[in-house]
Amino acid sequence: MNWLFKEEPSHYSFDALVKEKKTVWSGVRNPLAQKHLRSVKKGDAIFYYHTGDEKSVVGIARAMGDAYADPKDKSGKAAVVDIAPVNKLTRPVTLAEIKADPAFKDFALVRISRLSVMPVSAAEWRRIEKLASQVAPVRAST
């Protein structure tokens, strides 16, 4: 399965993950995002998405194991997962590019933009990788 995890780069950037070599992905509070997080399995591929001013997919990570109960959550409802970086994308793929591409009309990133953990179909994954390998589109100046 493929996933997209969102994080504010000023809080924990992809470069920080690369530097630390692994992290525990925690702090997810939205019930649907938690449901998705609980479904993450060892070896699953993860797009790392920077929120805030960047709004772009910047790297690929991998789940180092299955999701498990968050030891810091007294209710026992929250899950976490250990992830490690795989590689930085050749170039960031922006939310604007994704929204402009008809291939993503059903993508959760477009439909439910506040969700911090979401599935990515195989077709969506391939399309983002293809966009990352292409020259960035030129923005029209206004």
N, CA and C atoms as an extended XYZ file, in Angstrom:
426
Properties=species:S:1:pos:R:3:atomname:S:1:resname:S:1:resid:I:1 pbc="F F F"
N         0.850       -1.189        0.000 N   MET     1
C         0.000        0.000        0.000 CA  MET     1
C         0.889        1.244        0.000 C   MET     1
N         0.380        2.294       -0.586 N   ASN     2
C         1.087        3.575       -0.624 CA  ASN     2
C         0.299        4.608        0.170 C   ASN     2
N         1.035        5.520        0.777 N   TRP     3
C         0.437        6.538        1.645 CA  TRP     3
C         1.033        7.900        1.367 C   TRP     3
N         0.363        8.928        1.865 N   LEU     4
C         0.901       10.280        1.901 CA  LEU     4
C         0.753       10.770        3.336 C   LEU     4
N         1.865       11.191        3.929 N   PHE     5
C         1.886       11.753        5.287 CA  PHE     5
C         2.212       13.233        5.154 C   PHE     5
N         1.459       14.063        5.868 N   LYS     6
C         1.653       15.511        5.802 CA  LYS     6
C         2.283       16.033        7.097 C   LYS     6
N         3.186       16.989        6.939 N   GLU     7
C         3.825       17.610        8.099 CA  GLU     7
C         4.257       19.022        7.748 C   GLU     7
N         4.165       19.898        8.710 N   GLU     8
C         4.663       21.270        8.571 CA  GLU     8
C         6.194       21.194        8.599 C   GLU     8
N         6.881       21.663        7.536 N   PRO     9
C         8.336       21.536        7.505 CA  PRO     9
C         9.050       22.239        8.657 C   PRO     9
N         8.451       23.295        9.196 N   SER    10
C         9.083       23.967       10.345 CA  SER    10
C         8.977       23.106       11.610 C   SER    10
N         8.065       22.147       11.608 N   HIS    11
C         7.911       21.231       12.753 CA  HIS    11
C         8.825       20.019       12.595 C   HIS    11
N         8.774       19.373       11.427 N   TYR    12
C         9.643       18.214       11.154 CA  TYR    12
C         9.723       18.015        9.650 C   TYR    12
N        10.783       18.516        9.059 N   SER    13
C        10.936       18.473        7.603 CA  SER    13
C        11.461       17.115        7.137 C   SER    13
N        11.349       16.876        5.841 N   PHE    14
C        11.911       15.651        5.272 CA  PHE    14
C        13.421       15.617        5.493 C   PHE    14
N        14.084       16.765        5.380 N   ASP    15
C        15.533       16.826        5.624 CA  ASP    15
C        15.871       16.403        7.054 C   ASP    15
N        15.010       16.757        8.013 N   ALA    16
C        15.224       16.324        9.404 CA  ALA    16
C        15.115       14.808        9.502 C   ALA    16
N        14.154       14.230        8.788 N   LEU    17
C        14.011       12.768        8.773 CA  LEU    17
C        15.256       12.127        8.175 C   LEU    17
N        15.766       12.673        7.089 N   VAL    18
C        16.981       12.146        6.459 CA  VAL    18
C        18.142       12.203        7.450 C   VAL    18
N        18.263       13.319        8.134 N   LYS    19
C        19.354       13.496        9.097 CA  LYS    19
C        19.251       12.495       10.254 C   LYS    19
N        18.022       12.280       10.747 N   GLU    20
C        17.825       11.379       11.891 CA  GLU    20
C        17.721        9.910       11.489 C   GLU    20
N        17.509        9.639       10.199 N   LYS    21
C        17.440        8.298        9.625 CA  LYS    21
C        16.166        7.524        9.944 C   LYS    21
N        15.416        7.919       10.954 N   LYS    22
C        14.119        7.298       11.255 CA  LYS    22
C        13.392        8.141       12.289 C   LYS    22
N        12.072        7.947       12.359 N   THR    23
C        11.280        8.640       13.369 CA  THR    23
C        10.017        7.839       13.647 C   THR    23
N         9.386        8.163       14.757 N   VAL    24
C         8.076        7.613       15.077 CA  VAL    24
C         7.053        8.633       14.603 C   VAL    24
N         6.183        8.247       13.667 N   TRP    25
C         5.153        9.153       13.169 CA  TRP    25
C         4.000        9.124       14.154 C   TRP    25
N         3.820       10.225       14.864 N   SER    26
C         2.808       10.288       15.918 CA  SER    26
C         2.099       11.631       15.859 C   SER    26
N         1.164       11.823       16.770 N   GLY    27
C         0.481       13.110       16.861 CA  GLY    27
C        -0.715       13.242       15.944 C   GLY    27
N        -1.086       12.167       15.245 N   VAL    28
C        -2.242       12.208       14.346 CA  VAL    28
C        -3.509       12.115       15.198 C   VAL    28
N        -4.388       13.096       15.065 N   ARG    29
C        -5.588       13.148       15.910 CA  ARG    29
C        -6.893       12.914       15.153 C   ARG    29
N        -6.939       13.271       13.889 N   ASN    30
C        -8.166       13.103       13.110 CA  ASN    30
C        -8.544       11.619       13.048 C   ASN    30
N        -9.813       11.272       13.349 N   PRO    31
C       -10.212        9.859       13.365 CA  PRO    31
C        -9.980        9.125       12.035 C   PRO    31
N       -10.258        9.770       10.909 N   LEU    32
C       -10.039        9.114        9.617 CA  LEU    32
C        -8.540        8.940        9.346 C   LEU    32
N        -7.750        9.961        9.668 N   ALA    33
C        -6.298        9.864        9.501 CA  ALA    33
C        -5.745        8.758       10.410 C   ALA    33
N        -6.286        8.641       11.618 N   GLN    34
C        -5.873        7.570       12.535 CA  GLN    34
C        -6.224        6.198       11.955 C   GLN    34
N        -7.409        6.098       11.369 N   LYS    35
C        -7.824        4.832       10.740 CA  LYS    35
C        -6.822        4.438        9.652 C   LYS    35
N        -6.441        5.412        8.830 N   HIS    36
C        -5.451        5.150        7.787 CA  HIS    36
C        -4.114        4.746        8.409 C   HIS    36
N        -3.682        5.479        9.431 N   LEU    37
C        -2.396        5.199       10.070 CA  LEU    37
C        -2.367        3.778       10.638 C   LEU    37
N        -3.466        3.340       11.233 N   ARG    38
C        -3.531        1.975       11.775 CA  ARG    38
C        -3.400        0.915       10.689 C   ARG    38
N        -3.662        1.286        9.430 N   SER    39
C        -3.595        0.342        8.307 CA  SER    39
C        -2.195        0.232        7.701 C   SER    39
N        -1.256        1.070        8.125 N   VAL    40
C         0.097        1.052        7.565 CA  VAL    40
C         0.805       -0.242        7.976 C   VAL    40
N         1.434       -0.872        6.983 N   LYS    41
C         2.151       -2.130        7.196 CA  LYS    41
C         3.631       -1.966        6.852 C   LYS    41
N         4.443       -2.830        7.429 N   LYS    42
C         5.886       -2.812        7.174 CA  LYS    42
C         6.146       -2.844        5.672 C   LYS    42
N         7.019       -1.950        5.202 N   GLY    43
C         7.393       -1.891        3.800 CA  GLY    43
C         6.540       -0.969        2.951 C   GLY    43
N         5.420       -0.483        3.498 N   ASP    44
C         4.575        0.433        2.733 CA  ASP    44
C         5.370        1.688        2.363 C   ASP    44
N         5.101        2.199        1.154 N   ALA    45
C         5.757        3.414        0.673 CA  ALA    45
C         4.940        4.635        1.094 C   ALA    45
N         5.651        5.709        1.423 N   ILE    46
C         5.010        6.916        1.951 CA  ILE    46
C         5.565        8.150        1.235 C   ILE    46
N         4.676        8.938        0.649 N   PHE    47
C         5.082       10.255        0.169 CA  PHE    47
C         5.103       11.186        1.374 C   PHE    47
N         6.151       11.981        1.492 N   TYR    48
C         6.293       12.963        2.567 CA  TYR    48
C         5.891       14.309        1.983 C   TYR    48
N         4.852       14.892        2.552 N   TYR    49
C         4.276       16.128        2.035 CA  TYR    49
C         4.508       17.259        3.027 C   TYR    49
N         5.081       18.357        2.553 N   HIS    50
C         5.269       19.546        3.379 CA  HIS    50
C         4.032       20.429        3.267 C   HIS    50
N         3.433       20.759        4.399 N   THR    51
C         2.278       21.648        4.439 CA  THR    51
C         2.758       23.090        4.536 C   THR    51
N         1.882       23.971        4.984 N   GLY    52
C         2.260       25.367        5.190 CA  GLY    52
C         2.517       26.083        3.884 C   GLY    52
N         3.599       26.857        3.844 N   ASP    53
C         3.902       27.655        2.660 CA  ASP    53
C         4.314       26.804        1.464 C   ASP    53
N         4.893       25.631        1.715 N   GLU    54
C         5.413       24.811        0.612 CA  GLU    54
C         4.310       24.065       -0.141 C   GLU    54
N         3.434       23.392        0.571 N   LYS    55
C         2.343       22.608       -0.039 CA  LYS    55
C         2.838       21.762       -1.210 C   LYS    55
N         3.736       20.810       -0.914 N   SER    56
C         4.255       19.955       -1.976 CA  SER    56
C         4.777       18.628       -1.439 C   SER    56
N         4.728       17.629       -2.307 N   VAL    57
C         5.316       16.326       -2.019 CA  VAL    57
C         6.816       16.486       -2.246 C   VAL    57
N         7.624       16.155       -1.218 N   VAL    58
C         9.056       16.425       -1.317 CA  VAL    58
C         9.941       15.181       -1.245 C   VAL    58
N         9.397       14.081       -0.702 N   GLY    59
C        10.249       12.908       -0.545 CA  GLY    59
C         9.456       11.629       -0.392 C   GLY    59
N        10.205       10.529       -0.330 N   ILE    60
C         9.622        9.206       -0.142 CA  ILE    60
C        10.235        8.578        1.103 C   ILE    60
N         9.361        8.003        1.911 N   ALA    61
C         9.788        7.281        3.111 CA  ALA    61
C         9.186        5.879        3.046 C   ALA    61
N         9.585        5.034        3.997 N   ARG    62
C         9.059        3.677        4.058 CA  ARG    62
C         8.713        3.329        5.494 C   ARG    62
N         7.632        2.570        5.666 N   ALA    63
C         7.254        2.095        6.998 CA  ALA    63
C         8.230        0.994        7.408 C   ALA    63
N         8.839        1.139        8.578 N   MET    64
C         9.819        0.169        9.056 CA  MET    64
C         9.147       -1.011        9.758 C   MET    64
N         7.876       -0.865       10.052 N   GLY    65
C         7.116       -1.933       10.697 CA  GLY    65
C         5.649       -1.600       10.593 C   GLY    65
N         4.803       -2.491       11.062 N   ASP    66
C         3.369       -2.220       11.089 CA  ASP    66
C         3.073       -1.123       12.104 C   ASP    66
N         1.968       -0.424       11.899 N   ALA    67
C         1.510        0.560       12.888 CA  ALA    67
C         1.242       -0.160       14.205 C   ALA    67
N         1.417        0.575       15.304 N   TYR    68
C         1.199       -0.009       16.629 CA  TYR    68
C         0.604        1.044       17.549 C   TYR    68
N         0.093        0.584       18.694 N   ALA    69
C        -0.537        1.506       19.640 CA  ALA    69
C         0.477        2.515       20.149 C   ALA    69
N         0.076        3.771       20.190 N   ASP    70
C         0.935        4.848       20.684 CA  ASP    70
C         1.130        4.658       22.184 C   ASP    70
N         2.362        4.389       22.628 N   PRO    71
C         2.596        4.165       24.063 CA  PRO    71
C         2.303        5.397       24.930 C   PRO    71
N         2.221        6.573       24.295 N   LYS    72
C         1.946        7.803       25.047 CA  LYS    72
C         0.451        8.112       25.141 C   LYS    72
N        -0.377        7.327       24.434 N   ASP    73
C        -1.817        7.568       24.423 CA  ASP    73
C        -2.496        6.692       25.465 C   ASP    73
N        -2.963        7.331       26.548 N   LYS    74
C        -3.588        6.597       27.648 CA  LYS    74
C        -4.895        5.914       27.236 C   LYS    74
N        -5.585        6.458       26.220 N   SER    75
C        -6.861        5.880       25.786 CA  SER    75
C        -6.657        4.582       25.003 C   SER    75
N        -5.451        4.391       24.464 N   GLY    76
C        -5.167        3.194       23.690 CA  GLY    76
C        -5.734        3.228       22.277 C   GLY    76
N        -6.269        4.376       21.870 N   LYS    77
C        -6.899        4.484       20.550 CA  LYS    77
C        -5.929        4.931       19.458 C   LYS    77
N        -4.943        5.732       19.818 N   ALA    78
C        -4.038        6.307       18.818 CA  ALA    78
C        -2.981        5.300       18.382 C   ALA    78
N        -2.641        5.366       17.102 N   ALA    79
C        -1.587        4.521       16.534 CA  ALA    79
C        -0.414        5.397       16.111 C   ALA    79
N         0.736        4.781       16.001 N   VAL    80
C         1.947        5.416       15.489 CA  VAL    80
C         2.623        4.411       14.560 C   VAL    80
N         3.589        4.871       13.796 N   VAL    81
C         4.361        3.968       12.947 CA  VAL    81
C         5.780        4.509       12.837 C   VAL    81
N         6.743        3.599       12.764 N   ASP    82
C         8.139        3.984       12.579 CA  ASP    82
C         8.401        4.098       11.086 C   ASP    82
N         8.999        5.219       10.673 N   ILE    83
C         9.309        5.412        9.255 CA  ILE    83
C        10.773        5.804        9.079 C   ILE    83
N        11.276        5.551        7.873 N   ALA    84
C        12.648        5.923        7.519 CA  ALA    84
C        12.628        6.537        6.117 C   ALA    84
N        13.554        7.454        5.851 N   PRO    85
C        13.593        8.071        4.519 CA  PRO    85
C        14.098        7.093        3.470 C   PRO    85
N        13.597        7.245        2.243 N   VAL    86
C        14.092        6.476        1.103 CA  VAL    86
C        14.890        7.422        0.213 C   VAL    86
N        14.241        8.457       -0.276 N   ASN    87
C        14.946        9.480       -1.056 CA  ASN    87
C        14.091       10.731       -1.220 C   ASN    87
N        14.794       11.813       -1.490 N   LYS    88
C        14.140       13.084       -1.788 CA  LYS    88
C        13.733       13.040       -3.256 C   LYS    88
N        12.584       13.618       -3.574 N   LEU    89
C        12.171       13.683       -4.973 CA  LEU    89
C        13.124       14.592       -5.742 C   LEU    89
N        13.258       14.341       -7.046 N   THR    90
C        14.124       15.153       -7.893 CA  THR    90
C        13.749       16.625       -7.770 C   THR    90
N        12.436       16.864       -7.678 N   ARG    91
C        11.927       18.202       -7.407 CA  ARG    91
C        10.591       18.043       -6.706 C   ARG    91
N        10.194       19.020       -5.879 N   PRO    92
C         8.890       18.949       -5.212 CA  PRO    92
C         7.745       18.980       -6.232 C   PRO    92
N         6.690       18.243       -5.928 N   VAL    93
C         5.472       18.277       -6.737 CA  VAL    93
C         4.450       19.057       -5.921 C   VAL    93
N         4.059       20.211       -6.437 N   THR    94
C         3.211       21.118       -5.669 CA  THR    94
C         1.741       20.705       -5.683 C   THR    94
N         1.036       21.167       -4.664 N   LEU    95
C        -0.403       20.944       -4.590 CA  LEU    95
C        -1.092       21.569       -5.799 C   LEU    95
N        -0.617       22.720       -6.234 N   ALA    96
C        -1.207       23.390       -7.406 CA  ALA    96
C        -1.099       22.501       -8.645 C   ALA    96
N         0.049       21.853       -8.843 N   GLU    97
C         0.216       20.933       -9.977 CA  GLU    97
C        -0.752       19.757       -9.865 C   GLU    97
N        -0.847       19.217       -8.663 N   ILE    98
C        -1.725       18.071       -8.433 CA  ILE    98
C        -3.177       18.457       -8.695 C   ILE    98
N        -3.598       19.604       -8.176 N   LYS    99
C        -4.983       20.059       -8.375 CA  LYS    99
C        -5.280       20.328       -9.850 C   LYS    99
N        -4.272       20.751      -10.614 N   ALA   100
C        -4.468       21.086      -12.030 CA  ALA   100
C        -4.502       19.845      -12.925 C   ALA   100
N        -4.120       18.690      -12.380 N   ASP   101
C        -4.027       17.460      -13.172 CA  ASP   101
C        -5.301       16.634      -13.005 C   ASP   101
N        -6.028       16.385      -14.106 N   PRO   102
C        -7.275       15.608      -14.016 CA  PRO   102
C        -7.086       14.203      -13.441 C   PRO   102
N        -5.881       13.667      -13.510 N   ALA   103
C        -5.605       12.332      -12.970 CA  ALA   103
C        -5.841       12.280      -11.460 C   ALA   103
N        -5.865       13.425      -10.805 N   PHE   104
C        -6.002       13.484       -9.343 CA  PHE   104
C        -7.378       13.943       -8.871 C   PHE   104
N        -8.373       13.914       -9.740 N   LYS   105
C        -9.694       14.436       -9.353 CA  LYS   105
C       -10.291       13.700       -8.148 C   LYS   105
N        -9.948       12.422       -7.952 N   ASP   106
C       -10.478       11.658       -6.818 CA  ASP   106
C        -9.469       11.496       -5.686 C   ASP   106
N        -8.297       12.093       -5.818 N   PHE   107
C        -7.227       11.954       -4.825 CA  PHE   107
C        -7.639       12.640       -3.521 C   PHE   107
N        -7.428       11.963       -2.402 N   ALA   108
C        -7.801       12.514       -1.092 CA  ALA   108
C        -7.131       13.859       -0.821 C   ALA   108
N        -5.924       14.057       -1.318 N   LEU   109
C        -5.219       15.326       -1.099 CA  LEU   109
C        -6.006       16.495       -1.700 C   LEU   109
N        -6.721       16.237       -2.764 N   VAL   110
C        -7.537       17.261       -3.419 CA  VAL   110
C        -8.922       17.352       -2.763 C   VAL   110
N        -9.500       16.201       -2.452 N   ARG   111
C       -10.859       16.157       -1.916 CA  ARG   111
C       -10.958       16.462       -0.416 C   ARG   111
N        -9.999       15.951        0.380 N   ILE   112
C       -10.044       16.109        1.846 CA  ILE   112
C        -8.697       16.691        2.275 C   ILE   112
N        -8.470       17.935        1.937 N   SER   113
C        -7.134       18.528        2.067 CA  SER   113
C        -6.603       18.598        3.500 C   SER   113
N        -7.482       18.543        4.503 N   ARG   114
C        -7.018       18.658        5.896 CA  ARG   114
C        -6.473       17.343        6.453 C   ARG   114
N        -6.717       16.238        5.768 N   LEU   115
C        -6.312       14.925        6.246 CA  LEU   115
C        -4.791       14.784        6.250 C   LEU   115
N        -4.214       14.318        7.360 N   SER   116
C        -2.758       14.255        7.480 CA  SER   116
C        -2.152       12.912        7.069 C   SER   116
N        -2.981       11.873        6.986 N   VAL   117
C        -2.534       10.559        6.519 CA  VAL   117
C        -3.594       10.057        5.563 C   VAL   117
N        -3.184        9.694        4.345 N   MET   118
C        -4.172        9.262        3.353 CA  MET   118
C        -3.566        8.236        2.419 C   MET   118
N        -4.415        7.351        1.877 N   PRO   119
C        -3.909        6.376        0.907 CA  PRO   119
C        -3.620        7.042       -0.432 C   PRO   119
N        -2.698        6.442       -1.181 N   VAL   120
C        -2.341        6.900       -2.515 CA  VAL   120
C        -2.441        5.676       -3.427 C   VAL   120
N        -3.253        5.768       -4.467 N   SER   121
C        -3.391        4.632       -5.389 CA  SER   121
C        -2.088        4.435       -6.160 C   SER   121
N        -1.935        3.259       -6.745 N   ALA   122
C        -0.740        2.973       -7.545 CA  ALA   122
C        -0.628        3.959       -8.713 C   ALA   122
N        -1.764        4.277       -9.339 N   ALA   123
C        -1.751        5.224      -10.465 CA  ALA   123
C        -1.350        6.626      -10.000 C   ALA   123
N        -1.896        7.051       -8.859 N   GLU   124
C        -1.535        8.371       -8.311 CA  GLU   124
C        -0.052        8.403       -7.957 C   GLU   124
N         0.460        7.320       -7.375 N   TRP   125
C         1.877        7.241       -7.006 CA  TRP   125
C         2.750        7.416       -8.246 C   TRP   125
N         2.442        6.636       -9.287 N   ARG   126
C         3.240        6.716      -10.527 CA  ARG   126
C         3.179        8.116      -11.127 C   ARG   126
N         2.011        8.741      -11.086 N   ARG   127
C         1.841       10.077      -11.673 CA  ARG   127
C         2.680       11.109      -10.906 C   ARG   127
N         2.678       11.050       -9.584 N   ILE   128
C         3.486       11.987       -8.792 CA  ILE   128
C         4.967       11.764       -9.063 C   ILE   128
N         5.399       10.502       -9.137 N   GLU   129
C         6.810       10.228       -9.452 CA  GLU   129
C         7.173       10.778      -10.837 C   GLU   129
N         6.252       10.636      -11.796 N   LYS   130
C         6.504       11.154      -13.144 CA  LYS   130
C         6.610       12.678      -13.115 C   LYS   130
N         5.687       13.329      -12.411 N   LEU   131
C         5.737       14.796      -12.304 CA  LEU   131
C         7.045       15.251      -11.654 C   LEU   131
N         7.497       14.513      -10.648 N   ALA   132
C         8.731       14.889       -9.942 CA  ALA   132
C         9.949       14.801      -10.849 C   ALA   132
N         9.879       13.945      -11.869 N   SER   133
C        11.026       13.777      -12.764 CA  SER   133
C        11.014       14.765      -13.928 C   SER   133
N         9.912       15.516      -14.060 N   GLN   134
C         9.795       16.485      -15.151 CA  GLN   134
C        10.204       17.878      -14.688 C   GLN   134
N        10.475       18.730      -15.649 N   VAL   135
C        10.777       20.130      -15.343 CA  VAL   135
C         9.504       20.767      -14.779 C   VAL   135
N         9.677       21.564      -13.755 N   ALA   136
C         8.525       22.230      -13.129 CA  ALA   136
C         7.863       23.164      -14.121 C   ALA   136
N         6.536       23.226      -14.080 N   PRO   137
C         5.832       24.154      -14.971 CA  PRO   137
C         6.154       25.601      -14.598 C   PRO   137
N         6.189       26.436      -15.599 N   VAL   138
C         6.477       27.852      -15.367 CA  VAL   138
C         5.179       28.539      -14.921 C   VAL   138
N         5.254       29.289      -13.865 N   ARG   139
C         4.082       30.030      -13.387 CA  ARG   139
C         3.914       31.303      -14.186 C   ARG   139
N         2.686       31.582      -14.528 N   ALA   140
C         2.399       32.832      -15.232 CA  ALA   140
C         2.524       33.975      -14.228 C   ALA   140
N         3.204       35.017      -14.614 N   SER   141
C         3.332       36.149      -13.688 CA  SER   141
C         2.076       37.001      -13.766 C   SER   141
N         1.708       37.553      -12.636 N   THR   142
C         0.494       38.381      -12.595 CA  THR   142
C         0.805       39.789      -12.174 C   THR   142
